[in-house]
Amino acid sequence: MSDWDYPEEDERVTWWSPNGEEVVTGRIKSFFDNHPKFIWEGTIGAGGNGIVFRLQYRDGGSSSRLALKIAPLDVDFGGYKTYGENQKTPNEVKSILIEKEWLQKLRGCKHIIQSLDIPPLDDPLLNIPSGMRSHGLRNWIFMEYAENGTLNSFVERHREQYPGQLLPCRLLWRFFMCLIRAAIEMAYYDATRDGQQVDVTNASLESLKSIPPGPLGHLDWSVNNVIVGALEPHFQPPEHSITPTLKAIDFGEARNVDPETDEFNRIGSERNLLDIGEIMGFLMILGRGDFNDKVKVTVDDKTFEISGGSYIEQNRQEIMARGVDSLMIGFVYQCLSLERESRPNLIDLAIKVHDQVVNRGANGVERETDQAILKRISTLILEAETRKRPREDSEDDDDDDEDFEEGRIKRRKIDES
């Protein structure tokens, strides 16, 4: 059969075929084989929404590792794609374009994964060699490579390396602040003051209080859509002095949220805070609490209802006894609140969490010292590097995230009622 022959319908290989991923990977890899500026290194993770590959890119005398994301449903298999030519373009294919556009707008945001511009003449997918069949892709994204994996894989490594232990609370406060920083970047990436663009990275938190947050909501934020970046002790000190930078990824579902039409009656920043509450709840207990019921909680003498968090509430005293601050639990509850008046303001919460990052000490607990946290982080990051199993990590993350996402879906069904 030639490259251009159309197989019979029942013989067609598609992305959903048993060997579909292998065929797609081979098709895309063929464009990089023998290219003088690229070295193909393999697959990081795969799913219907996207498949991500790892490559080395040589630019002049330097070499860097990067990631390539495509929509596998859009790959040409030999004159046909996984979906029929008369069918509507699948959302999974549209999401690549959506993500590409949002990442372009979010360029320079330090807590957002960064897309990369490859010179057109260097891009094998843009300059198809003579005689090769087109890959059929309409969009693809080159982006920075996350060498330390997802937040979910970080937690899994912690469970293995430190069985029975929770994360140090001072580490949790810094991760909390990283997530809030990402939410701030989404809320203020295009903010202006007196006609001038706001430098969201360097602007003081107090200076942002007078600017209304923008409408961007991630809408797919979970522990598997946060990556663990590098250690950057001189970036926004002391927020990253002993812990790596967290970055939000996967913006294929992102959109501007109108509270008048949003089913949860939340603006974009409130939707992002809701997700942050779920992620922090996960991190505090290194597992998944119930997200399929409502529970009443009390914070600062005010009682309100939250969806999710019932496990934390039922075991609150034990969790606090194991080192998690009551103040942090209260902030997480506010993020999860079903009642608008109990939800936190993004910048007000950022100021409070930042205060804990700056002032919360080890309180005489060895595991909370800078040295102990740095050692723990180094051990977990070294474990990520020595495994060198990007595909296995991805598969584990997918399984774990299915449980997490199922809880999110159940919780949001309750939220609608």
Short mmCIF file of C-alpha atoms in Angstrom, two decimals:
data_model
loop_
_atom_site.label_atom_id
_atom_site.label_comp_id
_atom_site.label_asym_id
_atom_site.label_seq_id
_atom_site.Cartn_x
_atom_site.Cartn_y
_atom_site.Cartn_z
CA MET A 1 0.00 0.00 0.00
CA SER A 2 1.43 3.41 -0.93
CA ASP A 3 1.41 6.38 1.41
CA TRP A 4 -1.52 7.83 -0.46
CA ASP A 5 -3.71 4.74 -0.72
CA TYR A 6 -6.93 4.81 1.30
CA PRO A 7 -7.35 1.56 3.27
CA GLU A 8 -10.73 -0.05 3.67
CA GLU A 9 -12.70 1.42 6.57
CA ASP A 10 -12.32 -1.65 8.77
CA GLU A 11 -8.57 -1.74 8.13
CA ARG A 12 -7.89 1.84 9.05
CA VAL A 13 -5.42 2.61 11.79
CA THR A 14 -6.44 5.62 13.88
CA TRP A 15 -5.27 7.17 17.11
CA TRP A 16 -7.68 4.88 18.96
CA SER A 17 -6.26 1.70 17.42
CA PRO A 18 -4.13 -0.54 19.67
CA ASN A 19 -1.02 0.66 17.84
CA GLY A 20 -2.34 4.17 17.19
CA GLU A 21 0.07 5.90 19.54
CA GLU A 22 3.01 4.02 18.07
CA VAL A 23 1.99 5.03 14.55
CA VAL A 24 1.47 8.68 15.49
CA THR A 25 4.80 8.81 17.29
CA GLY A 26 6.56 7.26 14.32
CA ARG A 27 4.92 9.71 11.92
CA ILE A 28 6.00 12.77 13.90
CA LYS A 29 9.44 11.38 14.73
CA SER A 30 10.15 10.86 11.02
CA PHE A 31 10.15 14.63 10.47
CA PHE A 32 12.91 15.08 13.05
CA ASP A 33 15.05 12.09 12.08
CA ASN A 34 18.35 13.20 10.55
CA HIS A 35 17.52 16.86 11.16
CA PRO A 36 20.80 18.63 12.02
CA LYS A 37 19.28 20.72 14.83
CA PHE A 38 17.08 18.19 16.62
CA ILE A 39 17.60 14.97 18.56
CA TRP A 40 14.44 12.96 19.26
CA GLU A 41 14.32 11.67 22.85
CA GLY A 42 10.88 10.10 23.20
CA THR A 43 7.39 10.56 24.57
CA ILE A 44 6.66 12.40 27.80
CA GLY A 45 2.93 11.67 27.98
CA ALA A 46 -0.05 10.92 25.77
CA GLY A 47 -3.83 11.21 25.78
CA GLY A 48 -6.73 12.22 23.59
CA ASN A 49 -6.16 15.91 24.32
CA GLY A 50 -2.51 15.85 23.35
CA ILE A 51 0.71 13.95 23.09
CA VAL A 52 3.95 15.54 24.26
CA PHE A 53 7.39 14.61 22.98
CA ARG A 54 10.84 15.44 24.31
CA LEU A 55 13.58 16.71 22.02
CA GLN A 56 16.96 18.37 22.11
CA TYR A 57 17.34 21.49 20.01
CA ARG A 58 20.73 22.75 18.88
CA ASP A 59 20.89 26.46 18.22
CA GLY A 60 24.36 27.60 17.28
CA GLY A 61 26.80 26.33 19.86
CA SER A 62 24.19 25.68 22.55
CA SER A 63 21.81 22.80 23.10
CA SER A 64 18.58 22.79 25.11
CA ARG A 65 15.85 20.31 25.86
CA LEU A 66 12.30 21.24 24.90
CA ALA A 67 8.84 19.73 24.58
CA LEU A 68 6.59 19.44 21.53
CA LYS A 69 2.82 19.13 21.96
CA ILE A 70 0.45 18.03 19.20
CA ALA A 71 -3.16 16.90 18.87
CA PRO A 72 -2.92 13.21 17.84
CA LEU A 73 -6.46 13.22 16.44
CA ASP A 74 -5.25 15.70 13.81
CA VAL A 75 -2.43 13.52 12.44
CA ASP A 76 -2.80 12.28 8.87
CA PHE A 77 -2.64 8.48 8.67
CA GLY A 78 -2.44 8.27 4.90
CA GLY A 79 -5.15 10.41 3.37
CA TYR A 80 -7.44 10.29 6.40
CA LYS A 81 -7.49 11.31 10.06
CA THR A 82 -8.97 9.76 13.19
CA TYR A 83 -12.14 11.78 12.63
CA GLY A 84 -14.00 11.95 9.32
CA GLU A 85 -13.60 14.85 6.92
CA ASN A 86 -17.33 15.58 7.17
CA GLN A 87 -17.29 15.60 10.98
CA LYS A 88 -16.88 18.69 13.10
CA THR A 89 -13.35 19.37 14.26
CA PRO A 90 -13.00 17.62 17.64
CA ASN A 91 -12.56 19.77 20.72
CA GLU A 92 -9.28 17.98 21.37
CA VAL A 93 -7.93 19.43 18.12
CA LYS A 94 -9.34 22.89 18.80
CA SER A 95 -7.75 22.91 22.24
CA ILE A 96 -4.23 22.97 20.79
CA LEU A 97 -4.98 26.24 19.03
CA ILE A 98 -6.65 27.62 22.17
CA GLU A 99 -3.62 26.70 24.25
CA LYS A 100 -1.20 28.11 21.69
CA GLU A 101 -3.01 31.45 21.68
CA TRP A 102 -3.19 31.70 25.47
CA LEU A 103 0.46 30.80 25.94
CA GLN A 104 1.38 33.52 23.48
CA LYS A 105 -0.58 36.03 25.56
CA LEU A 106 0.99 34.75 28.78
CA ARG A 107 4.58 35.06 27.57
CA GLY A 108 6.88 36.25 30.32
CA CYS A 109 4.69 34.97 33.18
CA LYS A 110 7.11 33.12 35.45
CA HIS A 111 4.53 30.71 36.91
CA ILE A 112 3.09 29.72 33.52
CA ILE A 113 4.71 27.21 31.17
CA GLN A 114 6.41 29.14 28.37
CA SER A 115 5.88 28.42 24.71
CA LEU A 116 8.94 28.78 22.48
CA ASP A 117 9.47 30.26 19.05
CA ILE A 118 11.51 28.00 16.78
CA PRO A 119 12.80 29.83 13.69
CA PRO A 120 10.57 28.82 10.75
CA LEU A 121 13.51 27.46 8.77
CA ASP A 122 14.45 25.20 11.72
CA ASP A 123 10.96 23.74 12.22
CA PRO A 124 10.70 20.31 10.51
CA LEU A 125 6.91 20.34 10.85
CA LEU A 126 6.73 23.63 8.99
CA ASN A 127 9.31 22.74 6.34
CA ILE A 128 8.33 19.27 5.20
CA PRO A 129 11.15 17.61 3.25
CA SER A 130 10.47 16.86 -0.38
CA GLY A 131 8.89 13.46 -0.87
CA MET A 132 7.46 13.17 2.64
CA ARG A 133 3.73 12.94 3.19
CA SER A 134 2.25 15.83 5.17
CA HIS A 135 1.58 15.20 8.85
CA GLY A 136 -1.76 16.99 8.55
CA LEU A 137 -1.34 19.00 11.75
CA ARG A 138 -2.79 22.47 11.77
CA ASN A 139 -1.21 23.51 15.06
CA TRP A 140 1.57 22.39 17.37
CA ILE A 141 3.41 23.96 20.30
CA PHE A 142 7.08 24.00 21.21
CA MET A 143 7.50 24.76 24.90
CA GLU A 144 9.99 24.65 27.72
CA TYR A 145 10.71 21.20 29.10
CA ALA A 146 9.76 20.48 32.71
CA GLU A 147 12.62 18.32 33.91
CA ASN A 148 11.08 17.67 37.33
CA GLY A 149 7.70 16.43 36.15
CA THR A 150 4.25 17.28 37.42
CA LEU A 151 3.19 18.17 40.93
CA ASN A 152 1.37 14.86 41.04
CA SER A 153 4.54 12.89 40.26
CA PHE A 154 6.38 14.98 42.87
CA VAL A 155 3.81 13.88 45.46
CA GLU A 156 4.12 10.25 44.36
CA ARG A 157 7.89 10.39 44.81
CA HIS A 158 7.39 11.95 48.25
CA ARG A 159 5.11 9.10 49.26
CA GLU A 160 7.80 6.62 48.22
CA GLN A 161 10.78 8.44 49.73
CA TYR A 162 9.07 9.65 52.92
CA PRO A 163 6.34 7.10 53.68
CA GLY A 164 3.81 8.22 56.26
CA GLN A 165 5.06 11.82 56.29
CA LEU A 166 3.21 14.92 55.17
CA LEU A 167 4.96 17.73 53.33
CA PRO A 168 6.60 20.29 55.64
CA CYS A 169 4.20 23.17 56.26
CA ARG A 170 6.72 25.84 55.24
CA LEU A 171 7.05 24.05 51.90
CA LEU A 172 3.25 23.98 51.59
CA TRP A 173 3.05 27.73 52.18
CA ARG A 174 5.54 28.31 49.36
CA PHE A 175 3.69 26.01 46.99
CA PHE A 176 0.46 27.81 47.95
CA MET A 177 2.11 31.13 47.04
CA CYS A 178 3.36 29.74 43.72
CA LEU A 179 -0.16 28.70 42.75
CA ILE A 180 -1.49 32.11 43.76
CA ARG A 181 1.25 33.77 41.71
CA ALA A 182 0.11 31.79 38.67
CA ALA A 183 -3.47 32.92 39.32
CA ILE A 184 -2.27 36.52 39.62
CA GLU A 185 -0.46 36.23 36.30
CA MET A 186 -3.63 34.93 34.67
CA ALA A 187 -5.65 37.75 36.23
CA TYR A 188 -3.25 40.61 35.44
CA TYR A 189 -1.20 39.54 32.40
CA ASP A 190 -2.76 42.32 30.31
CA ALA A 191 -3.52 44.80 33.10
CA THR A 192 -2.70 48.46 32.60
CA ARG A 193 -2.38 51.44 34.90
CA ASP A 194 -2.45 54.98 33.55
CA GLY A 195 -2.13 53.58 30.06
CA GLN A 196 1.02 51.59 30.91
CA GLN A 197 1.35 47.80 30.96
CA VAL A 198 1.62 46.44 34.50
CA ASP A 199 4.73 44.36 35.18
CA VAL A 200 2.88 41.54 36.92
CA THR A 201 6.12 39.80 37.96
CA ASN A 202 7.62 42.76 39.77
CA ALA A 203 4.54 44.76 40.80
CA SER A 204 3.89 44.82 44.53
CA LEU A 205 0.84 42.94 45.71
CA GLU A 206 -0.52 46.10 47.34
CA SER A 207 -0.31 47.96 44.03
CA LEU A 208 -2.56 45.38 42.36
CA LYS A 209 -5.41 45.85 44.84
CA SER A 210 -6.75 48.84 42.92
CA ILE A 211 -6.93 46.93 39.61
CA PRO A 212 -9.89 44.57 39.02
CA PRO A 213 -8.72 41.05 38.10
CA GLY A 214 -9.21 39.92 34.52
CA PRO A 215 -11.66 37.20 33.44
CA LEU A 216 -9.24 34.40 32.45
CA GLY A 217 -10.02 31.03 34.01
CA HIS A 218 -7.82 27.98 33.49
CA LEU A 219 -10.80 25.58 33.93
CA ASP A 220 -8.63 22.45 33.92
CA TRP A 221 -6.23 23.09 36.78
CA SER A 222 -5.26 20.03 38.79
CA VAL A 223 -2.15 18.45 40.30
CA ASN A 224 -1.38 16.98 36.90
CA ASN A 225 -1.52 20.39 35.22
CA VAL A 226 1.12 21.94 37.46
CA ILE A 227 4.80 21.28 36.82
CA VAL A 228 7.69 21.51 39.24
CA GLY A 229 10.26 23.90 37.81
CA ALA A 230 13.82 24.69 38.74
CA LEU A 231 15.23 25.99 42.00
CA GLU A 232 15.52 29.78 41.60
CA PRO A 233 16.57 31.15 45.01
CA HIS A 234 17.03 34.71 43.74
CA PHE A 235 13.59 34.93 42.10
CA GLN A 236 10.97 36.75 44.22
CA PRO A 237 12.80 36.00 47.49
CA PRO A 238 12.00 34.42 49.85
CA GLU A 239 9.20 32.69 47.92
CA HIS A 240 11.60 30.39 46.06
CA SER A 241 14.60 30.45 48.37
CA ILE A 242 14.20 26.80 49.39
CA THR A 243 11.56 25.42 47.02
CA PRO A 244 11.23 25.14 43.22
CA THR A 245 8.92 27.30 41.15
CA LEU A 246 5.56 25.76 40.27
CA LYS A 247 4.08 26.50 36.84
CA ALA A 248 0.60 26.05 35.40
CA ILE A 249 0.35 24.06 32.17
CA ASP A 250 -2.29 22.84 29.70
CA PHE A 251 -4.39 25.85 28.72
CA GLY A 252 -6.53 24.04 26.15
CA GLU A 253 -9.71 24.59 28.17
CA ALA A 254 -8.91 28.15 29.27
CA ARG A 255 -11.31 30.95 28.49
CA ASN A 256 -12.56 34.27 29.74
CA VAL A 257 -15.22 33.55 32.35
CA ASP A 258 -18.33 35.69 32.56
CA PRO A 259 -19.95 35.29 35.99
CA GLU A 260 -23.34 36.06 34.46
CA THR A 261 -23.15 32.97 32.26
CA ASP A 262 -20.78 30.79 34.27
CA GLU A 263 -22.63 27.83 35.78
CA PHE A 264 -20.83 28.41 39.08
CA ASN A 265 -21.39 32.18 39.09
CA ARG A 266 -17.67 32.81 39.51
CA ILE A 267 -15.33 35.19 37.75
CA GLY A 268 -12.13 33.77 36.28
CA SER A 269 -9.97 34.47 39.33
CA GLU A 270 -12.55 32.79 41.60
CA ARG A 271 -12.59 29.71 39.39
CA ASN A 272 -8.81 29.60 39.62
CA LEU A 273 -8.93 29.97 43.41
CA LEU A 274 -11.41 27.10 43.56
CA ASP A 275 -8.88 24.91 41.74
CA ILE A 276 -6.08 26.14 44.00
CA GLY A 277 -8.18 25.10 47.00
CA GLU A 278 -8.52 21.60 45.59
CA ILE A 279 -4.83 21.34 44.76
CA MET A 280 -3.79 22.55 48.22
CA GLY A 281 -6.26 20.16 49.84
CA PHE A 282 -4.59 17.37 47.89
CA LEU A 283 -1.12 18.53 48.93
CA MET A 284 -1.98 18.88 52.62
CA ILE A 285 -2.99 15.23 52.92
CA LEU A 286 -0.95 13.81 50.01
CA GLY A 287 -4.09 12.19 48.71
CA ARG A 288 -7.65 12.77 47.69
CA GLY A 289 -10.35 13.84 50.03
CA ASP A 290 -14.01 13.52 49.18
CA PHE A 291 -15.19 15.91 46.48
CA ASN A 292 -18.67 14.45 46.18
CA ASP A 293 -20.36 15.95 49.19
CA LYS A 294 -20.95 19.23 50.94
CA VAL A 295 -19.69 20.02 54.40
CA LYS A 296 -20.11 23.00 56.70
CA VAL A 297 -16.95 24.51 58.14
CA THR A 298 -16.16 27.42 60.40
CA VAL A 299 -13.39 29.93 59.73
CA ASP A 300 -12.91 33.04 61.88
CA ASP A 301 -16.25 32.41 63.63
CA LYS A 302 -18.05 32.35 60.29
CA THR A 303 -19.77 29.14 59.18
CA PHE A 304 -20.23 28.38 55.50
CA GLU A 305 -20.59 25.45 53.15
CA ILE A 306 -17.85 24.04 50.93
CA SER A 307 -17.82 21.29 48.34
CA GLY A 308 -14.97 18.92 48.92
CA GLY A 309 -12.67 18.98 51.90
CA SER A 310 -14.84 16.75 54.08
CA TYR A 311 -11.91 14.40 54.78
CA ILE A 312 -9.81 17.34 55.92
CA GLU A 313 -12.61 18.63 58.15
CA GLN A 314 -13.25 15.19 59.67
CA ASN A 315 -9.54 14.73 60.38
CA ARG A 316 -8.63 18.36 60.99
CA GLN A 317 -7.13 17.91 64.46
CA GLU A 318 -4.94 15.01 63.34
CA ILE A 319 -3.76 16.93 60.25
CA MET A 320 -2.87 19.92 62.42
CA ALA A 321 -1.09 17.64 64.88
CA ARG A 322 1.02 16.39 61.99
CA GLY A 323 2.18 19.90 61.21
CA VAL A 324 -0.33 21.62 58.90
CA ASP A 325 -1.26 25.11 60.09
CA SER A 326 -4.87 25.81 61.02
CA LEU A 327 -4.57 29.11 59.16
CA MET A 328 -3.74 27.29 55.92
CA ILE A 329 -6.73 24.98 56.32
CA GLY A 330 -8.95 28.03 56.77
CA PHE A 331 -7.62 29.67 53.61
CA VAL A 332 -8.21 26.48 51.64
CA TYR A 333 -11.77 26.27 52.94
CA GLN A 334 -12.41 29.83 51.79
CA CYS A 335 -11.18 28.95 48.30
CA LEU A 336 -13.64 26.02 48.25
CA SER A 337 -16.58 28.03 49.57
CA LEU A 338 -19.95 27.63 47.87
CA GLU A 339 -20.96 31.03 49.20
CA ARG A 340 -19.63 34.08 47.38
CA GLU A 341 -19.35 36.22 50.51
CA SER A 342 -17.00 33.65 52.08
CA ARG A 343 -14.63 33.42 49.12
CA PRO A 344 -11.31 35.27 49.36
CA ASN A 345 -10.20 38.14 47.20
CA LEU A 346 -7.20 37.03 45.13
CA ILE A 347 -4.83 39.81 46.15
CA ASP A 348 -5.94 39.83 49.79
CA LEU A 349 -5.24 36.10 49.95
CA ALA A 350 -1.88 36.58 48.21
CA ILE A 351 -0.83 39.14 50.83
CA LYS A 352 -1.81 36.82 53.69
CA VAL A 353 -0.06 33.78 52.22
CA HIS A 354 3.03 35.84 51.37
CA ASP A 355 3.17 36.95 55.00
CA GLN A 356 3.35 33.30 56.06
CA VAL A 357 6.10 32.60 53.53
CA VAL A 358 8.13 35.47 54.98
CA ASN A 359 7.43 35.06 58.69
CA ARG A 360 6.41 31.46 59.43
CA GLY A 361 9.47 29.89 61.04
CA ALA A 362 10.46 26.32 61.77
CA ASN A 363 9.16 26.67 65.36
CA GLY A 364 11.78 24.26 66.64
CA VAL A 365 10.76 21.45 64.27
CA GLU A 366 13.77 20.04 62.40
CA ARG A 367 11.86 19.02 59.27
CA GLU A 368 10.65 22.62 58.91
CA THR A 369 14.14 24.16 58.77
CA ASP A 370 15.54 25.56 55.54
CA GLN A 371 18.26 22.92 55.47
CA ALA A 372 15.84 20.01 55.95
CA ILE A 373 13.44 21.29 53.29
CA LEU A 374 16.26 21.87 50.81
CA LYS A 375 17.54 18.36 51.43
CA ARG A 376 14.06 16.92 50.92
CA ILE A 377 13.55 18.88 47.69
CA SER A 378 16.97 17.85 46.39
CA THR A 379 16.21 14.21 47.12
CA LEU A 380 12.88 14.36 45.29
CA ILE A 381 14.28 16.27 42.31
CA LEU A 382 17.26 13.92 42.09
CA GLU A 383 14.80 11.02 42.10
CA ALA A 384 12.99 12.62 39.16
CA GLU A 385 16.25 12.94 37.24
CA THR A 386 17.58 9.45 37.96
CA ARG A 387 14.37 7.64 37.07
CA LYS A 388 14.44 8.96 33.51
CA ARG A 389 11.03 7.45 32.93
CA PRO A 390 9.00 10.27 31.42
CA ARG A 391 6.43 7.89 29.97
CA GLU A 392 5.95 5.82 33.11
CA ASP A 393 5.58 8.95 35.22
CA SER A 394 2.97 10.23 32.78
CA GLU A 395 0.99 6.99 32.91
CA ASP A 396 1.03 7.01 36.71
CA ASP A 397 -0.07 10.63 36.71
CA ASP A 398 -2.94 9.88 34.36
CA ASP A 399 -4.23 7.10 36.63
CA ASP A 400 -3.95 9.25 39.74
CA ASP A 401 -5.42 12.27 38.04
CA GLU A 402 -8.45 10.28 36.88
CA ASP A 403 -9.36 9.80 40.55
CA PHE A 404 -8.70 13.46 41.27
CA GLU A 405 -10.69 14.62 38.23
CA GLU A 406 -13.59 12.31 39.09
CA GLY A 407 -13.79 14.05 42.43
CA ARG A 408 -13.71 17.46 40.74
CA ILE A 409 -16.56 16.48 38.43
CA LYS A 410 -18.66 15.16 41.31
CA ARG A 411 -17.95 18.26 43.35
CA ARG A 412 -18.94 20.56 40.51
CA LYS A 413 -22.21 18.72 39.99
CA ILE A 414 -22.98 19.48 43.62
CA ASP A 415 -21.84 23.06 43.09
CA GLU A 416 -24.54 23.49 40.46
CA SER A 417 -27.32 22.49 42.85
#
